[in-house]
Amino acid sequence: MDWNPLFLTFKLALVTTLLLFVVSIPLAYWLAYSKSKGKPILEAIVSLPLVLPPTVLGFYFLVAFSPNNAFGRWLEQWFGVQFVFSFTGLVIASILYSLPFMVHPIQSGLSSISPSLKEAAYVMGKSRWETLTKVLLPNIRPSLLTGVVLAFAHTVGEFGVILMIGGSIPGKTKVASVMIYEEVEALNYDNANFYSGILLVTTFVILVVVYLVNGGYLKRFFK
Amino acid sequence: MQYAMEELVAEFSNESGIPSQMVIGASGKLAAQITSGAPFAVFVAADTKYPEKLYQNGLCLAPPRVYAHGKLVLWTTRAAIAPNVNILDSKAIEHIAIANPTLAPYGKAAMEFMGNHQLLEKVRHKFVYGESIAQTNQFIVSGSADIGFTAQSVVLYSQLKRLGKWAPLDTSQYTPIAQAVVLLKNTELQEKRAEKFEKFLFSPKAKKILENFGYTVVK
Amino acid sequence: MIEVQIRKELMGSEGKMILDLNLRVEKNELVALYGASGAGKTSTLRILSGLMRPDSGKIVVNEEVWFDSEQKINRKPQQRQLGLVFQDYALFPNMSVKQNLEFAATRAPSNHLEELLEIMDLHQLAHKRPLTLSGGQQQRVALARALAQRPKVLLLDEPLSALDQPTRWRLQDYLQEVHKKFQLTTIMVSHDSNEIEKLANTVFLLENGKLVATGKPNEILPATPHSVGKVIAIEQEKNRTLLTVDIQGQKIKIALPVSRADHIQLGQSISI
């Protein structure tokens, strides 16, 4: 019974979701409130991972970070990093891949708040940051939760991109989805079944707990 | 075998006038498809495992036959690296690409080879696994892996010939990679045509093509 | 003292409209902005509070320049010390009544809040969430919150329009009280001529973005015929109060809801 891939999957999903949360809030804020003419372009870019086949993203990633190409070479020379075959690379790819799942609900939530709430806070002398953290975000908790849950679940299920750039290294990039795929390939259907079942049950339990907690405990925590 | 087979199939179609189509995929996947009723006439694989399985399940006309043996090579597209067994252990090599040994015969051979050179435990942490020989090649070509084990037929393929550098490996250090062919039960017309193809694979013309791609054939 | 000379091109439902104003509000005045819908009343408040930027002009409040298009001065809303009561109250749903006030009052002393809760009769509701309150209660909270930051200037955007008559009357009394008590300068947008007559010293009449008249309420507002009489008897019934009013020799009996009549005394002059 190899638990490593499962731990790796959830570690990846957790790290990705946390970082995504931080990155997505400014992005969603801008998209919700900006009247700039460039907005449709940024919106399209953010939505791209929704329609792009994961293998395309994985392919571009492989090419971009390849040490035989300019960008990858620059990374290697200046920072000594290589993102392909590393957990960090998976996190970066997952952040890009799950971006719309976090940004869209938050953007939607922010747009649905009456603009007078923001204005009232400004007239009270509150800075944009204080308004965001004390007025806006606390009032879109369901949207924030949706974003977090979707991004997390999406990353748990990620396969195509990880397959392209992970290298299936046990303990580093061999996540549950890749392992299950390999077991199926090797015709070890019993194993595949077992690991799939665990993944399904664990994810389901996490989701149930999150939705239960959303009602009561989370409110107190956010104060 | 993909590249060599392209040429073999083209030559066969030319000679026999029988239009032939190649479907490329990992042996395991194809075997699963055939078991589910995919209408192929011939199954060619880089080992005997899957063809044997299909024969045991009663899907074939006759047991699989080995028509050639593939060779293992070291390949790199990184300018600063010269492919050699001895450098695998050095600091210059961070990632070594091999095909997943449980899924791909070339991966299995690579592991065998390294075991015989007492390298396995020293460099295991450097391995990156391609889910197929095709993906392994991707890792090598993109340079993400500094070096990797692949099939000789790959590096001799015209489009990839000038890409990077390769070195052949001592064939006594790994079990020869048997290329097997098996004929599948199908319509009478297809079965007859399939027999013709199998015969072609053992013909002198085919042997010449195979040798050009670095395979060893039975003379 | 507030001086506003501004010009702004607005897109209304009927098309373009130029808001072109030059008005002056004296200290401690309670003025009303009166006019038809779309005349530019709300826009004026938004410009004054910094939420909307005029195309050109100057705004000076208590000798501080808040906006000057020539000098390129434009103070952000955060830097303009005023209280604003929005038409939809804009109470923060994630905070209790008290927390709403505390959030606004970070620059003011804490006993001030106790006083406010007292005056606006909000003690019972201090720990409730805004969405659980009635319209009138929300209105009081919005007003209290605008006052919590101790502004010198108070802006009200049709603050009572969504409420029923009895509640309006009560809140008008609150408004008057706080305006006097905190020595505010108040600008109120309203449609209700009775309300304006009761509360305002001066009325600015806006039409299509222009100030067309300024004056006392009875000078500006359309006249409603009325008579003045003296209350000579008050009878309390179960659900209503009966007033006997002497209007120039004629005695009339009027029935009023108890809440409306509870501050009327014998001998008081009332207009009907």
XYZ file of C-alpha atoms in Angstrom:
714
model
C 0.000 0.000 0.000
C 1.783 3.071 -1.253
C 0.342 6.190 0.369
C 2.913 8.540 -1.108
C 1.050 9.462 -4.275
C -2.051 10.304 -2.254
C -0.095 12.522 0.142
C 1.550 14.168 -2.815
C -1.796 14.848 -4.485
C -3.233 16.531 -1.427
C -0.037 18.419 -0.714
C -0.093 19.758 -4.271
C -3.773 20.687 -4.031
C -3.276 22.445 -0.693
C -0.218 24.456 -1.706
C -1.773 25.374 -5.048
C -5.047 26.462 -3.473
C -3.358 28.643 -0.854
C -1.136 30.383 -3.385
C -4.004 30.717 -5.827
C -6.118 32.383 -3.164
C -3.483 35.044 -2.604
C -2.888 35.591 -6.312
C -6.532 35.586 -7.340
C -7.867 38.239 -5.015
C -6.095 41.202 -6.635
C -6.879 39.751 -10.047
C -10.564 39.263 -9.269
C -10.707 42.735 -7.703
C -9.355 44.350 -10.834
C -11.665 42.370 -13.079
C -14.691 43.165 -10.949
C -14.146 46.904 -10.699
C -12.003 48.027 -13.585
C -13.564 49.868 -16.475
C -10.401 49.646 -18.559
C -10.677 48.802 -22.237
C -8.110 46.040 -21.731
C -10.458 44.132 -19.454
C -11.880 41.667 -22.048
C -8.360 40.611 -22.945
C -7.401 39.834 -19.370
C -10.709 38.069 -18.863
C -10.021 35.877 -21.867
C -6.536 35.072 -20.637
C -7.808 34.109 -17.204
C -10.478 31.879 -18.750
C -8.081 30.194 -21.154
C -7.270 27.210 -18.924
C -10.960 26.347 -18.988
C -10.947 25.596 -22.674
C -7.337 24.667 -23.267
C -6.677 20.924 -23.305
C -4.346 20.190 -20.379
C -1.892 18.572 -22.739
C -1.503 21.876 -24.595
C -0.662 23.652 -21.370
C 1.705 20.830 -20.459
C 3.324 20.976 -23.865
C 3.897 24.736 -23.740
C 5.236 24.338 -20.254
C 7.689 21.669 -21.347
C 8.866 23.807 -24.250
C 9.027 27.036 -22.268
C 11.002 25.586 -19.403
C 13.221 23.389 -21.534
C 16.891 24.230 -20.946
C 17.400 24.025 -24.687
C 15.243 27.131 -25.117
C 15.943 30.718 -24.141
C 13.646 31.060 -21.146
C 14.494 27.701 -19.611
C 18.167 28.322 -20.151
C 17.893 31.729 -18.461
C 16.191 30.172 -15.457
C 18.860 27.553 -15.157
C 21.765 29.953 -15.533
C 20.503 32.697 -13.265
C 18.547 30.833 -10.629
C 19.772 27.307 -10.975
C 16.210 26.072 -11.168
C 14.502 23.683 -13.449
C 10.744 23.502 -13.197
C 10.164 20.354 -15.197
C 10.331 17.227 -13.026
C 9.942 19.222 -9.825
C 7.158 19.732 -7.301
C 7.558 23.485 -7.728
C 6.938 23.073 -11.441
C 3.757 21.175 -10.691
C 2.608 23.950 -8.370
C 3.220 26.610 -11.019
C 1.442 24.586 -13.669
C -1.454 23.872 -11.304
C -1.806 27.534 -10.419
C -2.153 28.406 -14.088
C -4.427 25.481 -14.754
C -6.812 26.117 -11.848
C -6.715 29.933 -12.063
C -10.197 30.500 -13.502
C -11.724 28.235 -10.881
C -10.608 30.586 -8.152
C -10.858 33.923 -9.953
C -14.352 33.588 -11.435
C -16.312 32.964 -8.224
C -14.472 35.754 -6.405
C -14.934 38.158 -9.294
C -18.574 37.242 -9.459
C -19.000 37.741 -5.736
C -17.340 41.137 -5.741
C -19.426 42.363 -8.680
C -22.603 41.344 -6.945
C -21.969 43.483 -3.890
C -23.736 46.819 -4.079
C -21.146 49.471 -4.957
C -22.497 51.670 -2.192
C -20.867 49.401 0.419
C -17.440 50.176 -0.971
C -18.307 53.866 -1.286
C -19.608 54.045 2.267
C -16.307 52.656 3.524
C -14.311 55.167 1.480
C -16.356 58.087 2.780
C -15.653 56.772 6.283
C -11.992 57.212 5.566
C -11.125 53.566 4.994
C -8.294 52.761 2.592
C -8.850 50.416 -0.338
C -7.009 47.644 1.498
C -9.053 48.027 4.652
C -12.240 48.159 2.621
C -11.258 44.987 0.796
C -10.308 43.001 3.882
C -12.904 44.257 6.366
C -15.920 44.968 4.191
C -15.776 43.303 0.776
C -14.200 39.915 1.413
C -16.160 39.154 4.592
C -19.346 39.720 2.640
C -18.560 37.259 -0.123
C -17.626 34.295 2.014
C -19.701 31.823 -0.027
C -17.882 32.944 -3.183
C -14.513 32.587 -1.502
C -15.428 29.119 -0.337
C -16.608 28.136 -3.801
C -13.341 29.316 -5.288
C -11.279 27.433 -2.724
C -13.243 24.207 -3.095
C -13.256 24.287 -6.890
C -9.552 25.059 -7.153
C -8.714 22.342 -4.647
C -10.858 19.700 -6.298
C -9.646 20.656 -9.747
C -6.026 20.271 -8.693
C -6.680 16.910 -7.061
C -8.053 15.689 -10.368
C -5.303 17.183 -12.478
C -3.705 14.658 -14.776
C -2.784 15.813 -18.273
C -0.451 18.625 -17.310
C 1.273 16.628 -14.576
C 1.761 13.710 -16.928
C 3.447 15.990 -19.442
C 5.931 17.634 -17.126
C 6.126 15.532 -13.980
C 8.275 12.588 -14.926
C 6.362 10.407 -12.469
C 9.074 10.613 -9.823
C 7.973 8.741 -6.701
C 7.679 11.117 -3.753
C 8.107 14.211 -5.896
C 5.837 14.254 -8.915
C 4.092 10.902 -8.948
C 0.657 12.026 -7.894
C -2.328 9.763 -7.388
C -3.879 10.433 -10.796
C -0.655 9.481 -12.580
C -0.180 6.401 -10.428
C -3.686 5.188 -11.114
C -3.138 5.725 -14.827
C 0.061 3.652 -14.712
C -1.664 0.866 -12.823
C -4.371 0.754 -15.476
C -1.733 0.725 -18.193
C -0.009 -2.184 -16.487
C -3.365 -3.947 -16.359
C -3.262 -3.983 -12.541
C -6.973 -3.239 -12.340
C -7.260 -4.286 -8.711
C -4.683 -1.739 -7.617
C -6.177 0.919 -9.852
C -9.571 0.285 -8.308
C -8.254 0.466 -4.797
C -6.396 3.754 -5.205
C -9.243 5.290 -7.174
C -11.634 4.382 -4.415
C -9.458 5.967 -1.765
C -9.136 9.154 -3.805
C -12.867 9.328 -4.363
C -13.786 8.762 -0.718
C -11.166 11.174 0.650
C -12.150 13.960 -1.722
C -15.815 13.420 -0.977
C -15.225 13.568 2.767
C -13.210 16.759 2.416
C -15.990 18.390 0.423
C -18.661 17.343 2.922
C -16.636 18.672 5.848
C -16.034 21.960 4.048
C -19.723 22.467 3.309
C -20.696 21.560 6.875
C -18.149 23.887 8.375
C -19.193 26.745 6.124
C -22.379 27.142 8.080
C -20.998 27.827 11.543
C -17.371 27.565 12.491
C -15.914 29.406 9.538
C -17.905 32.534 10.420
C -16.245 32.800 13.805
C -12.842 32.114 12.349
C -13.113 34.919 9.811
C -13.698 37.584 12.437
C 9.386 0.687 -33.768
C 7.134 3.495 -34.887
C 9.588 5.037 -37.319
C 10.838 1.761 -38.752
C 7.278 0.501 -39.092
C 6.303 3.573 -41.082
C 8.818 2.616 -43.714
C 7.969 -1.071 -43.551
C 4.271 -0.427 -44.007
C 4.878 1.957 -46.894
C 7.099 -0.593 -48.605
C 4.557 -3.361 -48.046
C 1.678 -1.340 -49.472
C 3.770 -0.494 -52.504
C 4.805 -4.063 -53.128
C 1.538 -5.840 -52.456
C -0.920 -3.174 -53.486
C -2.737 -3.694 -50.181
C -3.576 -0.313 -48.568
C -2.382 -0.436 -44.983
C -2.922 1.843 -42.064
C -0.844 2.102 -38.903
C -2.272 2.878 -35.504
C 0.363 3.860 -32.983
C -0.044 3.508 -29.283
C 1.309 1.994 -26.136
C 1.174 -1.795 -26.272
C -0.947 -2.041 -23.153
C -3.562 0.372 -24.460
C -3.752 -1.320 -27.837
C -4.037 -4.739 -26.212
C -6.927 -3.472 -24.109
C -8.613 -2.101 -27.208
C -8.151 -5.357 -29.101
C -9.620 -7.271 -26.174
C -12.619 -4.978 -26.407
C -13.048 -5.794 -30.061
C -11.012 -3.233 -31.984
C -10.887 -4.414 -35.606
C -7.120 -4.606 -36.121
C -5.596 -7.281 -38.308
C -2.021 -7.276 -37.045
C -0.527 -6.425 -33.675
C 3.122 -5.476 -33.420
C 4.767 -4.824 -30.059
C 8.191 -4.122 -28.604
C 7.987 -7.191 -26.432
C 6.145 -10.488 -26.246
C 4.115 -9.802 -23.090
C 0.995 -8.301 -24.629
C 0.975 -10.396 -27.818
C 1.243 -13.515 -25.594
C -1.667 -12.327 -23.476
C -3.819 -11.830 -26.525
C -2.918 -15.258 -27.844
C -3.816 -16.840 -24.515
C -7.160 -15.105 -24.622
C -7.880 -16.774 -27.930
C -7.815 -13.626 -30.020
C -5.010 -14.690 -32.384
C -4.553 -17.028 -35.291
C -1.195 -18.329 -34.060
C 1.363 -17.675 -31.313
C 3.425 -14.444 -31.597
C 6.655 -14.556 -33.592
C 9.785 -12.494 -32.970
C 10.978 -10.823 -36.153
C 13.754 -8.559 -34.834
C 15.504 -7.342 -31.714
C 15.762 -3.698 -30.689
C 18.864 -2.113 -29.233
C 19.198 0.213 -26.270
C 21.113 3.491 -26.580
C 21.946 6.537 -24.493
C 20.730 9.797 -25.995
C 21.171 13.457 -25.099
C 20.314 16.775 -26.732
C 22.252 18.850 -24.227
C 25.195 20.456 -25.979
C 27.618 20.111 -23.080
C 27.069 16.401 -22.522
C 28.708 13.453 -24.253
C 26.625 10.295 -23.808
C 28.516 7.632 -21.888
C 27.683 5.136 -19.172
C 30.354 6.592 -16.938
C 28.876 10.077 -16.715
C 25.507 8.886 -15.442
C 26.832 9.039 -11.923
C 28.449 12.468 -12.287
C 27.201 15.864 -11.112
C 26.682 16.980 -14.710
C 23.663 14.721 -14.938
C 20.653 15.774 -12.916
C 17.855 13.924 -14.648
C 17.979 10.604 -16.482
C 14.949 9.756 -18.586
C 13.814 6.177 -18.825
C 10.534 4.654 -19.900
C 8.453 3.272 -17.049
C 9.909 -0.232 -16.590
C 6.575 -1.792 -15.686
C 5.006 -0.485 -18.863
C 7.755 -0.316 -21.485
C 10.310 -2.967 -22.517
C 13.023 -0.372 -23.207
C 12.583 0.900 -19.656
C 12.901 -2.611 -18.325
C 16.050 -3.143 -20.377
C 17.495 0.146 -19.151
C 16.977 -0.898 -15.521
C 18.569 -4.252 -16.251
C 21.513 -2.548 -17.874
C 22.088 -0.232 -14.938
C 21.712 -3.097 -12.503
C 24.472 -4.971 -14.266
C 26.703 -1.898 -14.053
C 26.031 -1.473 -10.317
C 24.594 1.958 -11.093
C 20.995 1.432 -10.064
C 21.122 2.583 -6.468
C 23.583 5.370 -7.250
C 21.459 7.102 -9.840
C 17.914 6.023 -8.979
C 17.125 9.435 -7.521
C 17.854 10.981 -10.914
C 15.302 8.950 -12.821
C 12.360 10.579 -14.506
C 9.865 8.157 -15.966
C 8.138 8.550 -19.270
C 4.838 6.734 -19.411
C 5.934 5.386 -22.759
C 9.077 5.381 -24.871
C 7.472 8.247 -26.795
C 7.235 10.431 -23.741
C 10.750 9.457 -22.706
C 11.906 10.770 -26.054
C 10.011 14.014 -25.411
C 11.898 14.523 -22.183
C 15.196 13.949 -23.941
C 14.421 16.105 -26.964
C 13.221 19.043 -24.893
C 16.394 18.860 -22.873
C 14.470 18.701 -19.645
C 16.229 15.408 -19.031
C 19.975 15.708 -19.434
C 20.226 12.219 -20.874
C 18.051 9.174 -21.370
C 17.672 5.600 -22.488
C 15.858 5.030 -25.722
C 15.651 2.756 -28.742
C 18.287 2.870 -31.427
C 15.585 3.042 -34.067
C 14.562 6.380 -32.629
C 17.961 8.029 -32.975
C 18.454 6.626 -36.448
C 15.151 8.034 -37.660
C 15.919 10.667 -40.272
C 14.081 13.570 -38.612
C 15.782 12.966 -35.286
C 19.157 11.858 -36.618
C 20.871 15.188 -36.286
C 19.343 15.928 -32.913
C 21.865 15.594 -30.117
C 24.323 12.748 -29.668
C 23.856 9.067 -28.906
C 25.942 6.114 -27.862
C 25.194 2.411 -28.325
C 25.263 0.188 -25.237
C 26.777 -3.243 -24.701
C 24.042 -5.655 -25.807
C 25.225 -8.360 -23.436
C 24.173 -6.231 -20.463
C 20.443 -6.469 -21.038
C 17.900 -8.936 -22.338
C 17.424 -8.345 -26.045
C 14.282 -6.386 -26.731
C 12.176 -8.717 -28.770
C 9.943 -7.218 -31.437
C 6.934 -9.503 -31.777
C 4.176 -9.747 -34.335
C 0.890 -11.591 -33.988
C -2.051 -12.002 -36.371
C -5.509 -11.299 -35.021
C -8.742 -13.123 -35.704
C -10.717 -11.049 -38.165
C -12.642 -11.345 -41.438
C -11.302 -13.897 -43.905
C -10.058 -11.224 -46.282
C -8.238 -9.363 -43.506
C -6.682 -12.548 -42.158
C -5.330 -13.454 -45.581
C -3.871 -9.979 -46.024
C -2.410 -10.075 -42.521
C -0.607 -13.305 -43.343
C 0.946 -11.578 -46.336
C 2.200 -8.800 -44.090
C 3.728 -11.193 -41.627
C 5.505 -12.963 -44.447
C 6.777 -9.571 -45.638
C 8.259 -8.838 -42.227
C 10.533 -11.836 -42.609
C 11.483 -10.989 -46.214
C 14.997 -9.774 -47.131
C 13.661 -6.346 -48.057
C 12.106 -5.863 -44.626
C 15.249 -7.158 -42.938
C 17.277 -4.530 -44.764
C 14.993 -1.737 -43.545
C 15.105 -3.082 -40.014
C 18.867 -3.228 -40.016
C 19.024 0.365 -41.236
C 17.131 1.275 -38.126
C 19.599 -0.555 -35.966
C 17.560 -3.663 -35.265
C 19.196 -7.056 -35.307
C 17.422 -9.573 -37.451
C 17.606 -13.321 -37.809
C 19.582 -13.922 -40.983
C -19.560 76.733 5.103
C -19.660 74.976 1.769
C -19.022 76.472 -1.646
C -19.663 74.379 -4.709
C -19.002 75.574 -8.249
C -18.870 72.596 -10.514
C -19.602 71.409 -13.993
C -19.992 67.847 -15.136
C -21.293 66.134 -18.217
C -23.601 63.317 -17.223
C -25.213 60.529 -19.197
C -28.802 60.301 -18.137
C -31.621 58.085 -19.322
C -32.775 60.884 -21.603
C -29.316 61.496 -22.997
C -26.568 63.911 -22.103
C -27.105 66.408 -19.326
C -24.770 69.105 -18.111
C -24.658 69.526 -14.353
C -23.706 73.144 -13.782
C -23.967 74.382 -10.234
C -22.934 77.325 -8.150
C -24.220 77.114 -4.643
C -23.306 78.093 -1.148
C -24.363 76.552 2.127
C -23.858 78.462 5.378
C -22.616 76.800 8.521
C -25.233 74.926 10.528
C -27.802 75.257 7.801
C -30.039 72.365 6.868
C -30.591 72.673 3.142
C -32.663 70.594 0.802
C -31.865 69.668 -2.772
C -35.205 69.459 -4.456
C -36.167 68.581 -8.003
C -37.517 65.959 -10.361
C -35.827 62.560 -10.788
C -32.736 62.830 -12.916
C -32.252 66.513 -12.141
C -28.803 65.824 -10.749
C -29.431 65.791 -7.008
C -27.694 62.517 -6.217
C -24.838 63.377 -8.579
C -24.325 66.598 -6.642
C -23.935 64.656 -3.402
C -21.587 62.185 -5.040
C -19.441 64.978 -6.384
C -19.355 66.681 -3.029
C -18.286 63.468 -1.282
C -15.566 62.704 -3.832
C -17.220 59.623 -5.308
C -17.665 61.391 -8.613
C -15.178 63.743 -10.191
C -16.465 66.909 -11.842
C -15.090 67.962 -15.221
C -14.172 71.369 -13.843
C -14.782 73.612 -10.895
C -14.019 74.188 -7.280
C -15.279 72.842 -3.983
C -14.342 74.552 -0.746
C -15.543 73.281 2.613
C -14.787 75.142 5.846
C -11.940 76.953 4.106
C -10.371 73.699 2.906
C -10.095 73.164 -0.814
C -11.471 69.741 -1.584
C -11.485 70.089 -5.337
C -9.941 72.551 -7.730
C -9.596 71.559 -11.354
C -7.183 74.413 -12.098
C -4.846 73.631 -9.231
C -5.303 69.937 -9.903
C -6.493 69.319 -6.381
C -8.842 66.421 -5.825
C -9.202 65.043 -2.346
C -10.124 61.387 -2.160
C -13.365 60.531 -0.371
C -11.270 59.129 2.468
C -9.812 62.561 3.077
C -13.080 64.477 3.040
C -14.582 64.646 6.449
C -18.247 64.110 5.910
C -21.008 61.686 6.723
C -23.039 60.245 3.901
C -26.289 58.353 4.216
C -26.966 56.367 1.053
C -30.371 55.739 -0.364
C -29.934 51.989 0.207
C -28.308 52.606 3.621
C -25.176 50.620 2.642
C -24.961 48.973 6.056
C -22.283 46.278 6.285
C -24.103 42.927 6.539
C -21.125 41.174 8.098
C -21.100 43.470 11.153
C -23.595 44.077 13.949
C -25.121 47.522 14.446
C -22.541 48.384 17.074
C -19.707 47.072 14.900
C -20.942 49.153 11.977
C -20.704 52.222 14.172
C -17.354 51.230 15.631
C -15.966 50.679 12.163
C -16.946 54.209 11.206
C -15.771 55.759 14.427
C -12.122 54.793 14.526
C -11.234 58.449 14.536
C -13.650 59.429 17.294
C -13.778 58.939 21.075
C -15.629 55.866 22.349
C -18.182 57.473 24.622
C -19.474 59.270 21.600
C -20.825 55.956 20.345
C -22.764 55.325 23.529
C -24.302 58.736 23.161
C -25.269 58.040 19.574
C -26.857 54.715 20.392
C -28.814 56.520 23.067
C -30.040 59.345 20.891
C -30.974 57.108 17.993
C -32.618 54.616 20.342
C -30.482 51.762 19.133
C -29.365 50.140 22.367
C -31.705 47.205 22.022
C -30.483 46.555 18.523
C -26.762 47.007 19.120
C -25.859 43.374 18.574
C -28.199 42.638 15.738
C -27.215 42.263 12.115
C -28.543 44.933 9.731
C -30.446 42.485 7.581
C -32.601 41.461 10.521
C -33.797 45.026 11.083
C -36.825 46.832 9.698
C -36.489 49.694 7.206
C -36.873 52.361 9.828
C -34.350 50.706 12.123
C -31.831 50.371 9.302
C -32.337 54.017 8.522
C -31.511 54.999 12.100
C -28.389 52.854 12.010
C -27.307 54.438 8.737
C -27.785 57.882 10.207
C -25.981 56.938 13.424
C -23.123 55.501 11.438
C -22.774 58.621 9.331
C -22.582 60.610 12.564
C -20.218 58.171 14.283
C -17.208 59.676 12.602
C -18.085 63.139 13.979
C -18.419 64.835 10.636
C -19.051 68.547 10.311
C -21.018 68.017 7.141
C -23.820 65.516 6.702
C -25.161 64.462 3.317
C -28.424 62.576 3.041
C -29.574 60.977 -0.202
C -33.349 60.595 -0.017
C -32.896 59.006 3.370
C -36.552 58.477 4.166
C -38.070 57.653 0.802
C -38.447 53.933 1.413
C -40.292 54.248 4.698
C -43.928 54.491 5.739
C -45.378 57.786 6.981
C -45.280 57.223 10.771
C -41.693 56.078 10.581
C -40.810 59.041 8.390
C -42.217 61.449 10.926
C -40.254 59.874 13.735
C -37.043 59.923 11.755
C -37.540 63.512 10.693
C -37.618 64.354 14.390
C -34.379 62.416 14.912
C -32.773 64.279 12.050
C -33.696 67.605 13.460
C -32.416 66.625 16.847
C -29.013 65.414 15.697
C -28.569 68.300 13.322
C -28.971 70.698 16.226
C -27.123 68.655 18.786
C -24.028 67.964 16.727
C -24.081 71.386 15.080
C -23.973 69.929 11.615
C -24.220 71.479 8.243
C -26.653 69.211 6.441
C -27.554 68.790 2.806
C -30.558 66.604 2.188
C -31.934 65.309 -1.074
C -35.665 64.870 -0.910
C -38.817 64.612 -2.966
C -41.131 65.160 -0.085
C -42.218 68.787 0.182
C -43.733 68.335 3.634
C -40.501 66.952 4.897
C -38.525 69.814 3.408
C -40.888 72.350 4.795
C -40.514 70.857 8.240
C -36.745 70.473 8.311
C -34.967 72.782 5.865
C -33.838 76.404 6.182
C -33.067 76.733 2.500
C -34.129 74.894 -0.619
C -32.142 74.549 -3.814
C -34.369 73.716 -6.754
C -32.589 71.728 -9.453
C -33.884 71.260 -12.952
C -31.930 69.454 -15.652
C -28.669 69.906 -13.857
C -29.089 73.610 -13.242
C -29.930 75.497 -10.115
C -33.088 77.359 -11.046
C -34.156 78.748 -7.692
C -32.960 79.236 -4.135
C -34.956 80.298 -1.152
C -36.987 79.373 1.881
C -39.163 76.284 1.621
C -42.406 78.154 1.410
C -40.969 80.322 -1.365
C -39.775 77.450 -3.505
C -42.089 74.565 -2.878
C -45.411 74.327 -4.631
C -47.971 75.712 -2.260
C -50.424 73.302 -0.706
C -53.532 74.892 0.617
C -53.641 74.733 4.377
C -55.127 76.354 7.418
C -53.685 77.095 10.784
C -55.639 76.433 13.977
C -55.235 75.971 17.722
C -55.685 72.687 19.589
C -58.327 73.184 22.253
C -59.065 69.595 23.268
C -57.338 66.235 23.123
C -59.205 62.954 23.608
C -57.393 59.629 23.746
C -59.154 56.657 22.250
C -57.928 53.089 21.980
C -56.253 53.331 18.575
C -56.339 57.018 17.898
C -56.189 60.484 19.293
C -59.038 62.945 18.666
C -58.063 66.582 18.424
C -60.506 69.419 18.554
C -59.017 72.312 16.578
C -60.251 75.872 16.482
C -59.646 77.343 13.010
C -60.662 80.953 12.968
C -63.760 80.382 15.068
C -64.678 77.077 13.467
C -64.328 73.967 15.573
C -63.128 70.813 13.760
C -62.479 67.349 15.130
C -59.551 65.461 13.635
C -58.543 61.847 14.216
C -54.846 61.037 14.170
C -52.867 57.837 14.797
C -51.534 57.840 18.351
C -47.891 57.971 17.325
C -48.472 61.005 15.184
C -50.277 62.914 17.859
C -48.233 62.035 20.892
C -46.208 65.226 20.984
C -49.065 67.571 20.343
C -50.092 69.652 23.328
C -53.046 71.740 24.276
C -52.845 75.255 22.949
C -50.388 74.283 20.195
C -50.773 75.757 16.708
C -50.957 73.216 13.991
C -51.426 73.533 10.255
C -53.688 71.179 8.411
